[in-house]
Coordinates of C-alpha atoms in Angstrom, one line a residue:
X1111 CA 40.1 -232.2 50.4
X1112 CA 37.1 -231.3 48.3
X1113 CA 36.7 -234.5 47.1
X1114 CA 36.6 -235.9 50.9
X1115 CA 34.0 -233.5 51.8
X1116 CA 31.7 -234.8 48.7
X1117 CA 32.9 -238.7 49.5
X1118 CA 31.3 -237.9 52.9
X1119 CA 28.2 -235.9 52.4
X1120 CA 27.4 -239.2 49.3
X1121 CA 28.1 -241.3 52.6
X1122 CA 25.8 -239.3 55.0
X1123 CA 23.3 -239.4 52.4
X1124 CA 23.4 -242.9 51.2
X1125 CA 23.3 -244.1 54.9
X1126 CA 20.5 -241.8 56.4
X1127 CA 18.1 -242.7 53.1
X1128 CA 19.2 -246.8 53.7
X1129 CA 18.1 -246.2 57.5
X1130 CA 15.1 -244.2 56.9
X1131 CA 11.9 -246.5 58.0
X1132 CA 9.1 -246.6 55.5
X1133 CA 5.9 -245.5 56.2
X1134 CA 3.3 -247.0 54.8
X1135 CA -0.5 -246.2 55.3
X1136 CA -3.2 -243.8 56.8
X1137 CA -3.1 -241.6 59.1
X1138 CA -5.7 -239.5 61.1
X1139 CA -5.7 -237.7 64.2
X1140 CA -2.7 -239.2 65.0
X1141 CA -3.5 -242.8 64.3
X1142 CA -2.1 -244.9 61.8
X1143 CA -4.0 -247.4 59.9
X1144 CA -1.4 -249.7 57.9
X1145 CA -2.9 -249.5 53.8
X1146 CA -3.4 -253.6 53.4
X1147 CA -5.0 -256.1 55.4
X1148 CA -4.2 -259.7 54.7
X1149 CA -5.7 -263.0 55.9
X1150 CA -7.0 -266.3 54.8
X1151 CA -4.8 -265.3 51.3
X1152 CA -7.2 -262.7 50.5
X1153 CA -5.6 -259.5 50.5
X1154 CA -7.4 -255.9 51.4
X1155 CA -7.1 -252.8 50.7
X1156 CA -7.8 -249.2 53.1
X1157 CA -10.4 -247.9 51.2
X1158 CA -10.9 -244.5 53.9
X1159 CA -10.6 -243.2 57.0
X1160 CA -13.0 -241.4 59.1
X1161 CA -13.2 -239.1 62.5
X1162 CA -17.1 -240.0 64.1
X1163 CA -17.8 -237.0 66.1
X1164 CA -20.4 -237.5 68.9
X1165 CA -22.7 -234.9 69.0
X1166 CA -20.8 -233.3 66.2
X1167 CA -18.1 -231.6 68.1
X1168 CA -16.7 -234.5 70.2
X1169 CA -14.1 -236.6 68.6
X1170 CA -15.1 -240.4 69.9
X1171 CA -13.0 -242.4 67.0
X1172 CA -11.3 -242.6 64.6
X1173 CA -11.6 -245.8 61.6
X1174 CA -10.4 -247.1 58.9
X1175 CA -12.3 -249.5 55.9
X1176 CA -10.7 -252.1 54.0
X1177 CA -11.8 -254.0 50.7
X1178 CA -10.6 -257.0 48.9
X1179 CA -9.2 -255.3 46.2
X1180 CA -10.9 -254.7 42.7
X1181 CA -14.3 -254.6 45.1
X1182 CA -16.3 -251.6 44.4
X1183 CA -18.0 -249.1 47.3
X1184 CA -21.3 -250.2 45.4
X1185 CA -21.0 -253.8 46.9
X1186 CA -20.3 -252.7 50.0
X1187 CA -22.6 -254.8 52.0
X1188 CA -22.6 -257.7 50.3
X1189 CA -21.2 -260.8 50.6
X1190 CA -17.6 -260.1 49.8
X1191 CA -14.3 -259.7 52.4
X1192 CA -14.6 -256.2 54.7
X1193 CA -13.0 -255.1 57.1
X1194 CA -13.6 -252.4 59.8
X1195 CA -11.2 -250.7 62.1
X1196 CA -11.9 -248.3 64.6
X1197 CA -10.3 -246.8 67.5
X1198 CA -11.0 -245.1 70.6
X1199 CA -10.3 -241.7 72.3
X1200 CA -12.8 -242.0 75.2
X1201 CA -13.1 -245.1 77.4
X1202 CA -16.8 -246.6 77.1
X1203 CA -18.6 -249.9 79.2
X1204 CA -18.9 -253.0 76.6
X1205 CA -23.0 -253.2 77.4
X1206 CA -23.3 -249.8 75.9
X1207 CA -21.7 -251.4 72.4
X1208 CA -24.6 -253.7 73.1
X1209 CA -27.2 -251.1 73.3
X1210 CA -25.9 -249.1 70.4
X1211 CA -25.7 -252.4 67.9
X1212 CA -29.5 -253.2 68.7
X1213 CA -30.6 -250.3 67.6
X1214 CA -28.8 -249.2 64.7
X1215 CA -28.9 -252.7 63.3
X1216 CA -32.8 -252.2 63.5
X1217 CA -33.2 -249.1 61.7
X1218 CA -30.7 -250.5 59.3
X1219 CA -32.8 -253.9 58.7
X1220 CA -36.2 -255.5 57.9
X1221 CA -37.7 -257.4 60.4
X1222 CA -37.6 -260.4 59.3
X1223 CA -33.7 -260.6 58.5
X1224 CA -33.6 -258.8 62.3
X1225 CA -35.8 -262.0 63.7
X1226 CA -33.2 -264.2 61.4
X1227 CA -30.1 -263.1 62.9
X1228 CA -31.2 -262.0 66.8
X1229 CA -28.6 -265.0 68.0
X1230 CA -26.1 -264.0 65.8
X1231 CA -26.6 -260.5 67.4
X1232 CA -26.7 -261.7 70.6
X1233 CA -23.9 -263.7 70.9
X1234 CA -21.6 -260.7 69.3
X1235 CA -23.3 -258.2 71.8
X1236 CA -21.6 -261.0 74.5
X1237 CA -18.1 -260.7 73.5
X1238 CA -17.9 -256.8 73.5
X1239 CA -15.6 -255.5 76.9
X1240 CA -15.0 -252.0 77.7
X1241 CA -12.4 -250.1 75.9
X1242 CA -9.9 -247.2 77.3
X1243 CA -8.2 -244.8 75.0
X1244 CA -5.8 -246.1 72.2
X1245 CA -8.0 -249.4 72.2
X1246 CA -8.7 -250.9 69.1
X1247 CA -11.7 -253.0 67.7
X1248 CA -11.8 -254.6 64.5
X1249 CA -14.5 -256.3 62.7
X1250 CA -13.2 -258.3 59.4
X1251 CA -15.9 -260.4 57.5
X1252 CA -14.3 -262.9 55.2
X1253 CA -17.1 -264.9 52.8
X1254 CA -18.1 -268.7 54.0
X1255 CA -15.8 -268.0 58.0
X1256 CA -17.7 -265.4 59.2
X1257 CA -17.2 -261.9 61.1
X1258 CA -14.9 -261.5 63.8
X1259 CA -14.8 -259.3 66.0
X1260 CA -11.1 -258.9 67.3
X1261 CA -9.9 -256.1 70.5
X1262 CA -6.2 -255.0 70.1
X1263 CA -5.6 -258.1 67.7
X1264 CA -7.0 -260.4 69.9
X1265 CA -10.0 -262.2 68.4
X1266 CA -13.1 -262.5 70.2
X1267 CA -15.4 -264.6 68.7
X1268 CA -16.4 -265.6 64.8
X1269 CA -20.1 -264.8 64.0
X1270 CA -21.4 -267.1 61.0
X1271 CA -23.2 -265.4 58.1
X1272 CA -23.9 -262.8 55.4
X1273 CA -26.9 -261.8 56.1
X1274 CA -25.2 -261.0 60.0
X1275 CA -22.5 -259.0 58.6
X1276 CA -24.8 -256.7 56.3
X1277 CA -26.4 -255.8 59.3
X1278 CA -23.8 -255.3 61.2
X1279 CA -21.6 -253.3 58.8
X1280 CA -24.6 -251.4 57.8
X1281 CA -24.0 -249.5 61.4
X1282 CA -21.8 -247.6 60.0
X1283 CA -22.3 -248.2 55.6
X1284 CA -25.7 -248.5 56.1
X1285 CA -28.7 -246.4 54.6
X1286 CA -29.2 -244.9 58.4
X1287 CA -25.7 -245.2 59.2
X1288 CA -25.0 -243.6 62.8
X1289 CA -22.8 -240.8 61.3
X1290 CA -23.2 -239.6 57.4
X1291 CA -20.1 -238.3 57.3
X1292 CA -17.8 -241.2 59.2
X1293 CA -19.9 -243.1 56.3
X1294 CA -18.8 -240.7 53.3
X1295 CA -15.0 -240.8 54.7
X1296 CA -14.8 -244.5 54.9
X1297 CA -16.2 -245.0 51.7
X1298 CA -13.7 -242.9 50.5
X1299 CA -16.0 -240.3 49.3
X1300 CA -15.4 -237.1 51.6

């Protein structure tokens, strides 16, 4: 009998760790960012996770940054794979991504690269659509493809070049970032 009852608990055991799902990644205020991103063969890791709190009190997002692995925070905005996730906990109109973009690209940029890159800026102002809660934008900037902006996995557009996607990651990695601390917590530096 006792050895039945030891037979079965092994069984119980073995079974409920076999069935047990693994979970793998971040999470933060209840969202989960997965801890790799692959594509084009070049494989990414999350670097950090952030809360952006608008006005300092209101919880607007939550994201998560990803670098090709063996890349350093120092290189941030240069030209090597990145990758930017963020989603949303208050629903918000696609122009006012627009509006947003313009300016903190500006106070991140010199004019000239800002002249450079005003169609690049453009055309990815174009392809933002308003989000709702639990909606997901992603910007992932891979080296000689471009930066692509994506909406619950669904790509929106490619923007060609490096000198676009320093300026457009600097929103948030920048020297004027819009939020210090989101910046710190990405970078993995909290």
């Amino acid at each position: 009998m006792k050895h039945t009852i030891y037979t079965l608990l092994f069984l119980l055991v073995t079974i409920s760790v076999g069935v047990t799902p693994k979970v793998s990644g971040a999470e933060i205020e209840g969202v989960h960012f997965e801890n790799t991103y692959e594509t084009d063969g070049i494989q990414m890791k999350i670097q950090g996770t952030g809360l952006f709190r608008y006005l300092g009190f209101i919880k607007a997002y939550v994201g998560a940054l990803y670098l090709e692995k063996g890349s350093s925070i120092e290189d941030v905005l240069s030209d090597k794979p990145k990758r930017l996730e963020v989603e949303y906990f208050h629903a918000l109109k696609g122009e006012d991504f627009g509006i947003t973009t313009n300016k903190v690209i500006a106070e991140n940029t010199d004019v000239m690269t800002l002249e450079k890159i005003r169609p690049q800026i453009d055309y990815h102002n174009s392809l933002y659509e308003d989000v709702h809660p639990g909606d997901r934008y992603s910007l992932t900037y891979i080296p000689g493809r471009g930066t692509e902006l994506a909406l619950n996995g669904k790509t929106k557009g490619i923007i060609k070049g490096a000198d676009f996607a320093s300026a457009l990651f600097s929103m948030w990695l920048g020297e004027s970032p819009m939020n210090e601390p989101f910046k710190k917590q990405l970078l993995g530096l909290r």
